[in-house]
Coordinates of C-alpha atoms in Angstrom, one line a residue:
M7 CA -130.2 156.2 145.5
K8 CA -128.9 155.7 141.9
Y9 CA -127.5 152.7 140.1
N10 CA -124.6 152.2 137.7
S11 CA -123.9 149.6 135.1
T12 CA -121.0 147.3 135.9
R13 CA -119.6 147.8 132.4
N14 CA -120.2 151.6 132.0
K15 CA -120.2 153.8 135.1
N16 CA -121.6 156.7 133.0
T17 CA -124.9 154.8 132.9
V18 CA -126.9 156.2 135.9
V19 CA -130.5 155.1 136.5
S20 CA -133.1 155.1 139.2
A21 CA -134.1 152.0 141.1
A22 CA -137.3 151.8 139.1
Q23 CA -135.4 152.0 135.9
A24 CA -132.9 149.3 137.0
I25 CA -135.8 147.0 137.9
S26 CA -137.9 147.6 134.8
Q27 CA -135.0 147.4 132.4
G28 CA -133.3 144.4 134.1
I29 CA -130.0 144.7 132.3
S30 CA -128.0 147.7 130.9
E31 CA -127.9 148.5 127.2
E32 CA -124.3 147.2 126.8
G33 CA -125.0 144.0 128.8
G34 CA -123.8 145.1 132.2
L35 CA -125.7 144.6 135.5
F36 CA -127.1 147.4 137.6
V37 CA -125.4 148.0 141.0
P38 CA -126.2 150.6 143.7
Q39 CA -123.8 153.5 143.8
E40 CA -123.6 153.2 147.5
L41 CA -124.9 150.9 150.2
P42 CA -126.9 151.9 153.3
K43 CA -124.9 151.4 156.5
Y44 CA -126.4 149.8 159.6
S45 CA -125.0 150.3 163.1
A46 CA -125.4 148.0 166.1
D47 CA -128.4 150.1 167.1
D48 CA -130.0 149.6 163.7
L49 CA -129.5 145.8 163.9
K50 CA -131.1 145.9 167.4
A51 CA -134.1 147.7 166.0
L52 CA -134.4 145.2 163.1
A53 CA -134.3 142.4 165.7
Q54 CA -137.3 143.9 167.4
T55 CA -139.5 143.7 164.4
D56 CA -140.8 140.8 162.2
Y57 CA -139.7 139.7 158.7
K58 CA -142.0 142.1 157.0
G59 CA -140.7 145.0 159.1
R60 CA -137.1 144.1 158.3
A61 CA -138.0 143.9 154.5
K62 CA -139.7 147.3 154.5
K63 CA -136.7 148.9 156.2
I64 CA -134.0 147.4 154.0
M65 CA -135.9 147.7 150.7
G66 CA -136.9 151.3 151.5
D67 CA -133.3 152.2 151.9
Y68 CA -132.5 151.0 148.4
L69 CA -135.7 151.9 146.6
S70 CA -135.7 155.7 147.2
D71 CA -138.0 156.5 144.3
F72 CA -140.7 154.3 145.8
T73 CA -143.1 155.6 148.4
A74 CA -143.3 153.9 151.8
E75 CA -146.8 152.9 151.0
E76 CA -145.7 151.2 147.7
I77 CA -143.0 149.3 149.5
S78 CA -145.3 148.3 152.4
E79 CA -148.0 147.2 150.0
S80 CA -145.5 145.0 148.1
V81 CA -144.0 143.4 151.2
D82 CA -147.4 142.7 152.8
A83 CA -148.7 141.0 149.6
A84 CA -145.5 139.0 148.9
Y85 CA -144.9 137.6 152.4
A86 CA -148.5 136.9 153.5
A87 CA -148.7 134.0 156.0
E88 CA -150.9 131.9 153.7
K89 CA -148.2 131.8 151.1
F90 CA -145.4 130.7 153.4
G91 CA -147.2 128.9 156.2
S92 CA -146.4 131.4 158.9
D93 CA -145.5 135.0 159.6
N94 CA -141.8 134.0 159.3
P95 CA -141.3 132.8 155.7
C96 CA -137.8 131.5 156.4
P97 CA -137.5 129.7 159.8
I98 CA -134.1 128.2 161.0
S99 CA -133.4 124.6 162.0
Y100 CA -130.4 124.3 164.3
I101 CA -127.9 121.4 164.2
E102 CA -125.2 121.8 166.8
S103 CA -122.4 119.5 168.0
K104 CA -119.1 120.0 169.7
D105 CA -117.4 120.7 166.4
T106 CA -120.0 122.6 164.4
K107 CA -122.9 125.0 164.8
M108 CA -125.1 124.9 161.7
S109 CA -128.2 127.1 161.3
L110 CA -130.1 125.9 158.3
L111 CA -132.0 128.8 157.0
E112 CA -135.0 127.2 155.3
L113 CA -135.9 129.4 152.3
W114 CA -138.3 126.9 150.7
H115 CA -141.6 127.3 152.5
G116 CA -143.2 129.3 149.7
P117 CA -145.6 128.3 147.0
T118 CA -143.0 126.6 144.7
S119 CA -140.9 125.0 147.5
A120 CA -137.7 126.8 146.6
F121 CA -135.7 129.8 147.8
K122 CA -136.5 131.7 144.6
D123 CA -140.0 132.4 146.1
M124 CA -138.4 134.7 148.7
A125 CA -137.6 137.1 145.8
L126 CA -140.1 136.2 143.1
Q127 CA -143.1 136.7 145.2
I128 CA -142.3 140.4 145.6
L129 CA -140.6 141.1 142.2
P130 CA -143.9 141.3 140.3
H131 CA -145.1 144.0 142.7
L132 CA -141.8 145.9 142.3
L133 CA -141.7 145.5 138.6
T134 CA -145.2 146.6 137.8
K135 CA -144.7 149.7 140.0
S136 CA -141.4 150.4 138.3
M137 CA -143.0 150.1 134.9
K138 CA -145.6 152.7 135.8
K139 CA -142.9 155.1 136.9
T140 CA -140.6 154.6 133.8
A141 CA -142.5 153.1 130.9
G142 CA -146.1 154.3 131.2
D143 CA -148.5 151.7 129.6
K144 CA -145.9 149.5 128.0
K145 CA -146.1 145.8 128.6
A146 CA -143.2 144.0 130.2
V147 CA -142.0 141.0 128.4
I148 CA -140.1 138.9 131.0
L149 CA -137.6 136.4 129.7
V150 CA -136.2 133.8 132.1
A151 CA -133.5 131.2 131.8
T152 CA -133.7 128.6 134.5
S153 CA -131.8 125.7 135.8
G154 CA -135.0 124.5 137.6
D155 CA -136.3 126.6 140.5
T156 CA -136.2 130.2 139.1
G157 CA -138.6 129.2 136.3
K158 CA -141.4 127.9 138.3
A159 CA -141.1 130.6 141.0
A160 CA -141.1 133.3 138.3
L161 CA -144.1 131.8 136.5
E162 CA -146.0 131.5 139.8
G163 CA -145.2 135.1 140.7
F164 CA -146.1 136.6 137.4
K165 CA -149.1 134.5 136.3
D166 CA -152.0 136.7 135.2
V167 CA -150.2 139.9 136.4
D168 CA -151.6 142.7 134.3
G169 CA -149.2 144.3 131.8
T170 CA -146.8 141.4 131.7
E171 CA -145.9 138.4 129.6
I172 CA -143.4 135.8 130.8
M173 CA -141.5 133.2 128.9
V174 CA -139.2 130.6 130.6
F175 CA -136.5 128.6 128.9
Y176 CA -135.0 125.5 130.6
P177 CA -132.5 122.8 129.5
V178 CA -134.6 119.8 128.3
D179 CA -132.5 117.3 130.2
G180 CA -131.2 119.6 133.0
V181 CA -134.0 119.8 135.5
S182 CA -135.5 117.3 137.9
P183 CA -138.8 115.5 136.9
M184 CA -140.6 117.5 139.6
Q185 CA -139.2 120.8 138.4
K186 CA -140.2 120.0 134.8
R187 CA -143.7 119.0 136.0
Q188 CA -144.1 122.2 137.9
M189 CA -143.3 124.3 134.8
A190 CA -145.2 122.2 132.3
T191 CA -148.4 122.4 134.3
Q192 CA -148.2 126.2 135.1
K193 CA -151.5 128.0 135.0
G194 CA -152.0 131.6 133.7
E195 CA -152.9 133.3 130.5
N196 CA -149.7 135.3 130.1
V197 CA -147.2 132.4 130.6
N198 CA -145.1 130.3 128.2
V199 CA -142.5 127.6 128.9
I200 CA -140.0 126.2 126.4
A201 CA -137.3 123.6 126.7
I202 CA -134.1 124.1 124.8
K203 CA -131.6 121.5 123.4
G204 CA -128.7 122.6 125.5
N205 CA -127.7 123.3 129.1
F206 CA -128.5 126.2 131.4
D207 CA -125.6 128.3 130.2
D208 CA -126.9 128.0 126.7
A209 CA -130.3 129.2 127.9
Q210 CA -128.8 132.1 129.9
T211 CA -126.6 133.2 127.0
G212 CA -129.5 133.0 124.6
V213 CA -131.7 135.2 126.8
K214 CA -128.9 137.8 127.2
K215 CA -128.4 137.9 123.5
I216 CA -132.1 138.6 123.0
F217 CA -132.1 141.3 125.6
T218 CA -129.3 143.2 123.7
N219 CA -130.6 142.6 120.2
A220 CA -131.4 146.0 118.7
D221 CA -133.7 144.7 116.0
I222 CA -135.8 142.6 118.5
K223 CA -136.0 145.5 120.9
K224 CA -137.2 147.8 118.2
K225 CA -140.0 145.3 117.3
L226 CA -141.1 145.2 120.9
A227 CA -141.0 149.0 121.2
D228 CA -143.1 149.3 118.0
N229 CA -145.7 147.2 119.8
S230 CA -145.5 149.1 123.1
M231 CA -143.5 146.3 124.8
L232 CA -140.1 146.1 126.5
F233 CA -137.9 143.4 127.9
S234 CA -137.3 142.8 131.5
S235 CA -135.8 139.9 133.5
A236 CA -136.8 137.8 136.5
N237 CA -133.4 136.2 136.8
S238 CA -131.1 137.5 139.5
I239 CA -129.4 139.7 137.0
N240 CA -132.4 142.0 137.8
W241 CA -131.7 144.1 140.9
G242 CA -135.3 143.6 141.9
R243 CA -134.6 139.9 142.3
L244 CA -131.4 140.3 144.2
L245 CA -132.5 143.0 146.7
P246 CA -135.1 140.9 148.5
Q247 CA -132.4 138.2 149.1
I248 CA -130.4 140.6 151.2
V249 CA -133.3 140.7 153.7
Y250 CA -133.3 137.1 154.7
Y251 CA -129.6 137.2 155.9
F252 CA -130.4 140.1 158.1
S253 CA -133.5 138.4 159.3
A254 CA -131.6 135.2 160.1
Y255 CA -129.1 137.1 162.2
C256 CA -131.9 138.8 164.1
D257 CA -133.7 135.5 164.7
M258 CA -130.4 133.9 166.0
V259 CA -130.0 136.8 168.4
N260 CA -133.6 136.6 169.6
E261 CA -133.3 132.9 170.1
G262 CA -130.1 133.2 172.1
K263 CA -127.9 131.4 169.6
I264 CA -125.6 134.4 169.3
N265 CA -125.2 137.8 170.9
L266 CA -125.8 141.0 169.0
G267 CA -122.5 141.9 167.4
D268 CA -121.2 138.3 167.2
K269 CA -119.9 137.3 163.8
I270 CA -121.3 134.5 161.8
N271 CA -120.3 132.6 158.6
V272 CA -122.6 132.0 155.7
A273 CA -122.5 128.9 153.5
V274 CA -124.5 128.9 150.2
P275 CA -124.9 126.2 147.5
T276 CA -124.0 128.4 144.6
G277 CA -124.5 128.3 140.8
N278 CA -125.3 131.8 139.5
F279 CA -123.8 133.5 142.5
G280 CA -126.8 135.7 143.3
N281 CA -127.7 134.1 146.7
I282 CA -124.2 134.4 148.1
L283 CA -123.8 137.9 146.6
A284 CA -126.8 139.0 148.6
A285 CA -125.0 138.0 151.8
F286 CA -121.9 139.9 150.6
Y287 CA -124.0 143.0 150.3
A288 CA -125.5 142.4 153.7
M289 CA -122.0 142.3 155.2
N290 CA -121.0 145.5 153.5
M291 CA -124.1 147.1 155.0
G292 CA -123.0 146.2 158.5
L293 CA -124.1 142.6 159.1
P294 CA -121.3 140.9 161.1
I295 CA -120.3 138.1 158.6
A296 CA -116.7 136.8 158.8
K297 CA -116.6 134.3 155.9
F298 CA -118.6 133.3 152.8
I299 CA -118.4 129.6 152.1
C300 CA -119.2 129.1 148.4
A301 CA -120.4 125.5 147.8
S302 CA -120.4 124.0 144.3
N303 CA -121.2 120.6 142.9
S304 CA -119.1 118.9 140.2
N305 CA -119.5 122.0 138.1
N306 CA -116.9 123.6 140.3
V307 CA -115.9 126.7 138.2
L308 CA -116.4 128.9 141.2
T309 CA -114.3 126.8 143.5
D310 CA -111.4 127.0 141.1
F311 CA -111.9 130.7 140.6
I312 CA -111.8 131.4 144.4
R313 CA -108.7 129.3 144.8
T314 CA -106.8 130.4 141.7
G315 CA -108.2 133.8 140.5
T316 CA -108.8 132.3 137.0
Y317 CA -112.4 131.8 135.9
D318 CA -112.5 129.2 133.1
R319 CA -115.7 127.9 131.8
K320 CA -113.9 125.7 129.2
R321 CA -114.4 122.4 131.1
K322 CA -116.7 119.4 131.1
F323 CA -120.3 120.1 132.0
Y324 CA -121.9 117.7 134.5
T325 CA -125.6 117.0 134.8
T326 CA -125.9 116.3 138.5
I327 CA -128.6 115.5 141.1
S328 CA -128.3 119.2 142.2
P329 CA -129.4 120.6 138.8
S330 CA -130.0 124.2 140.0
M331 CA -126.3 124.5 140.4
D332 CA -125.4 123.0 137.0
I333 CA -123.9 126.3 135.8
L334 CA -120.6 127.3 134.3
V335 CA -121.2 131.0 133.7
S336 CA -122.2 132.6 137.0
S337 CA -123.8 135.9 136.0
N338 CA -123.8 137.7 139.4
L339 CA -120.1 137.2 139.8
E340 CA -119.8 140.3 137.6
R341 CA -121.3 142.4 140.3
L342 CA -118.8 141.1 142.8
L343 CA -115.9 141.9 140.4
Y344 CA -117.2 145.4 140.1
H345 CA -117.0 146.0 143.8
L346 CA -113.7 144.1 144.4
T347 CA -112.0 146.2 141.6
G348 CA -113.0 149.4 143.2
C349 CA -115.9 149.9 140.8
N350 CA -113.6 149.6 137.7
D351 CA -116.1 149.3 134.9
A352 CA -113.5 149.1 132.2
K353 CA -111.8 146.2 133.9
V354 CA -115.1 144.4 134.4
A355 CA -116.0 144.9 130.8
E356 CA -112.6 143.5 129.8
F357 CA -113.2 140.4 132.0
M358 CA -116.6 139.8 130.5
K359 CA -115.4 140.3 127.0
S360 CA -112.6 137.7 127.6
L361 CA -115.1 135.3 129.1
S362 CA -117.3 135.7 126.1
E363 CA -114.6 135.4 123.4
N364 CA -112.0 133.2 125.1
G365 CA -114.0 131.3 127.7
A366 CA -111.8 132.6 130.6
Y367 CA -110.3 135.5 132.5
T368 CA -107.8 136.0 135.3
V369 CA -108.1 138.7 137.9
D370 CA -105.1 140.6 139.2
A371 CA -103.3 140.0 142.5
D372 CA -105.2 142.7 144.4
V373 CA -108.6 141.3 143.4
K374 CA -107.5 137.8 144.1
A375 CA -106.4 138.9 147.6
E376 CA -109.8 140.5 148.3
L377 CA -111.6 137.4 147.0
E378 CA -109.6 135.2 149.3
K379 CA -110.1 137.5 152.2
Y380 CA -113.9 137.1 152.1
F381 CA -114.6 133.8 150.3
W382 CA -113.7 130.1 150.7
G383 CA -114.6 127.7 147.9
G384 CA -115.3 124.0 147.9
C385 CA -117.1 121.4 145.9
C386 CA -119.0 118.2 146.4
D387 CA -119.8 115.5 143.8
D388 CA -123.0 113.4 143.6
E389 CA -121.7 110.5 145.6
N390 CA -120.8 112.7 148.6
T391 CA -124.1 114.7 148.2
V392 CA -126.0 111.4 148.7
K393 CA -123.8 110.5 151.6
T394 CA -124.4 113.8 153.2
I395 CA -128.2 113.5 152.8
S396 CA -128.0 110.0 154.4
E397 CA -125.8 111.2 157.3
L398 CA -128.0 114.2 158.1
Y399 CA -131.1 112.1 158.2
K400 CA -129.7 109.2 160.2
E401 CA -127.6 111.3 162.6
E402 CA -129.7 114.5 163.0
N403 CA -133.1 113.4 161.7
Y404 CA -132.9 116.3 159.2
L405 CA -134.1 115.7 155.7
A406 CA -132.2 117.9 153.2
D407 CA -132.4 118.3 149.5
T408 CA -129.5 117.8 147.1
H409 CA -128.5 121.4 147.0
T410 CA -128.6 122.0 150.8
A411 CA -126.5 118.8 151.2
V412 CA -123.8 120.2 148.9
A413 CA -123.6 123.3 151.2
V414 CA -123.5 121.2 154.4
N415 CA -120.8 119.0 152.9
V416 CA -118.6 121.9 151.8
Y417 CA -119.2 123.7 155.1
K418 CA -117.9 120.6 156.9
Q419 CA -114.8 120.5 154.6
Y420 CA -114.2 124.2 155.6
A421 CA -114.6 123.6 159.3
A422 CA -112.3 120.5 159.2
Q423 CA -109.6 122.3 157.2
T424 CA -109.7 125.6 159.1
G425 CA -110.8 124.7 162.6
D426 CA -113.2 127.6 162.4
K427 CA -116.1 127.0 164.8
T428 CA -118.0 130.3 164.1
P429 CA -121.8 129.8 164.0
T430 CA -122.7 129.3 160.4
V431 CA -125.9 130.1 158.5
I432 CA -126.4 127.5 155.7
A433 CA -128.8 128.5 153.0
S434 CA -131.3 125.6 152.6
T435 CA -132.6 126.3 149.2
A436 CA -135.3 123.7 148.3
S437 CA -137.7 121.1 149.6
P438 CA -136.3 117.6 149.4
Y439 CA -139.5 116.6 147.7
K440 CA -138.4 118.5 144.5
F441 CA -135.6 115.9 144.2
A442 CA -137.4 112.9 145.5
K443 CA -135.5 110.2 143.6
A444 CA -132.1 111.2 144.8
V445 CA -133.2 112.0 148.4
L446 CA -135.2 108.7 148.7
G447 CA -132.3 106.8 147.4
A448 CA -130.1 108.4 150.0
V449 CA -132.3 107.5 153.0
S450 CA -133.7 104.1 151.9
D451 CA -132.2 100.8 150.9
E452 CA -135.4 99.7 149.2
T453 CA -136.0 99.5 145.5
L454 CA -137.2 102.9 144.2
P455 CA -140.6 103.1 142.6
S456 CA -140.7 104.0 138.9
D457 CA -143.1 106.9 139.2
E458 CA -142.1 110.3 140.5
F459 CA -145.2 110.7 142.7
E460 CA -144.8 107.2 144.1
M461 CA -141.3 108.2 145.1
V462 CA -142.7 111.3 146.8
N463 CA -145.2 109.2 148.7
A464 CA -142.5 106.7 149.6
L465 CA -140.2 109.5 150.9
S466 CA -143.0 110.8 153.1
A467 CA -143.8 107.4 154.5
K468 CA -140.1 106.6 155.1
T469 CA -139.3 109.9 156.9
N470 CA -142.7 110.7 158.4
T471 CA -142.5 114.2 156.8
T472 CA -145.2 116.0 154.9
V473 CA -145.2 116.5 151.2
P474 CA -145.6 120.3 150.4
A475 CA -149.2 120.8 149.2
P476 CA -148.2 122.5 145.9
L477 CA -146.1 119.6 145.0
A478 CA -148.7 117.0 145.9
A479 CA -151.2 118.8 143.8
L480 CA -149.1 118.5 140.6
K481 CA -150.0 114.9 140.0
D482 CA -153.5 115.8 138.9
L483 CA -152.7 118.9 136.9
E484 CA -152.9 119.1 133.1
E485 CA -149.6 119.4 131.2
R486 CA -149.8 122.6 129.1
F487 CA -146.3 123.1 127.7
N488 CA -144.2 120.6 125.9
T489 CA -142.3 122.6 123.2
T490 CA -138.6 122.1 122.6
C491 CA -136.4 124.3 120.4
E492 CA -132.8 124.8 119.4
V493 CA -130.8 127.5 121.1
D494 CA -130.6 129.6 117.9
E495 CA -134.4 129.4 117.5
M496 CA -135.0 131.2 120.8
P497 CA -135.4 134.7 119.2
Q498 CA -138.1 133.4 116.8
V499 CA -139.8 131.6 119.6
V500 CA -140.0 134.8 121.6
L501 CA -141.3 136.9 118.8
G502 CA -143.8 134.2 117.7
S503 CA -145.1 133.8 121.2
L504 CA -145.8 137.6 121.3
G505 CA -147.3 137.5 117.8
I506 CA -144.9 140.1 116.4
C507 CA -142.7 137.9 114.0

């Protein structure tokens, strides 16, 4: 299987090249030229194996330049039971009533308590193998922009991995205290963490500019290094996410919640669009999905886009209690546009140029019709997020984080407006303990403690739930990283960290 750039179809690379390079020379994202197609018999076969077996099958169909042994080795290492607490890294909790059937796909049982672990535990294995195939002994310099969860998951995945250096940039006031603590205390000799004076979009734009800066790339090449990415712009980050939608469907069949062939809906709390895009790929491979419910917080640029066909980032930016969704430039939407335009790279390049220069673009009627056919968009502000957390806990005894609550709220809006009672998989993306202040405030009327870890303990006592061990251990770890820089200083910070100013 080969991969094209969304902005230049004449760019054709292997899977290993797409993963090691991360982003195309002209700034486009790599997409597969074709998707493997799965029949009902294929789904039945997937249902008869475990998560690792499903991952090996699906990834093998996309990574044709990897051997079966390489894929098996990567999957077995990434999804080891000791990392996720069981042989099923993403169990489902079911909440069912006469009006709704919600299947909360818990993607946060990994080492950093966020859904990013599902991809970032395997990406280091895929990337290092890709580098050996395409770049020889060059060192991979991994740059990451994070709105909270990607940063820690990438740092944990790549710490002390031979042949890599990783630098994470995050908005200084745009992550939760627990997320900041996770990154600031990160162990590893090849890691660096830097806060920026700006928001996530500033960090993401800054990283993309560094990726495509010819002078900086030459300096790296002269020192036997090259850039790569651990954000979901990297195909090696997005591919593993396809697996868990297939696995959720198989588990629902095996548990008697649906019959093989029944359609489901998928609801995803969405910022950068990668998680919901993975489900879109799964549908196009043959997974029976009827509708994609795209849930935003107050930064509702995607809601407006789905409803109007105009993507406009020129709007107020909100810092919310669901910070991983505080995004106005959703990078992976570019991949969706490529597919909905019939792989029209020129049109996608035009959209992206307009977004960069004018802050907005509008798709044509045909693309808008395709968008509305598959997607439904809704949003939820902080007040309703807190209300949803409270209701879920009091009525269902289910403790949700601030991002999962957004998805639940928007799903309920969708169900109420459409009357659609199709069983729905809701991506539950983080442990509630990563956002202890907001979650504790939602389920308790008592005065909140002032210390983050006191809040964590109070939440555990109030709800009789267990604090994830990696989060509990943070209290006693040494803070290693406290640097803050301006956005325009990011290139110098990168070169300085590598010692090649």
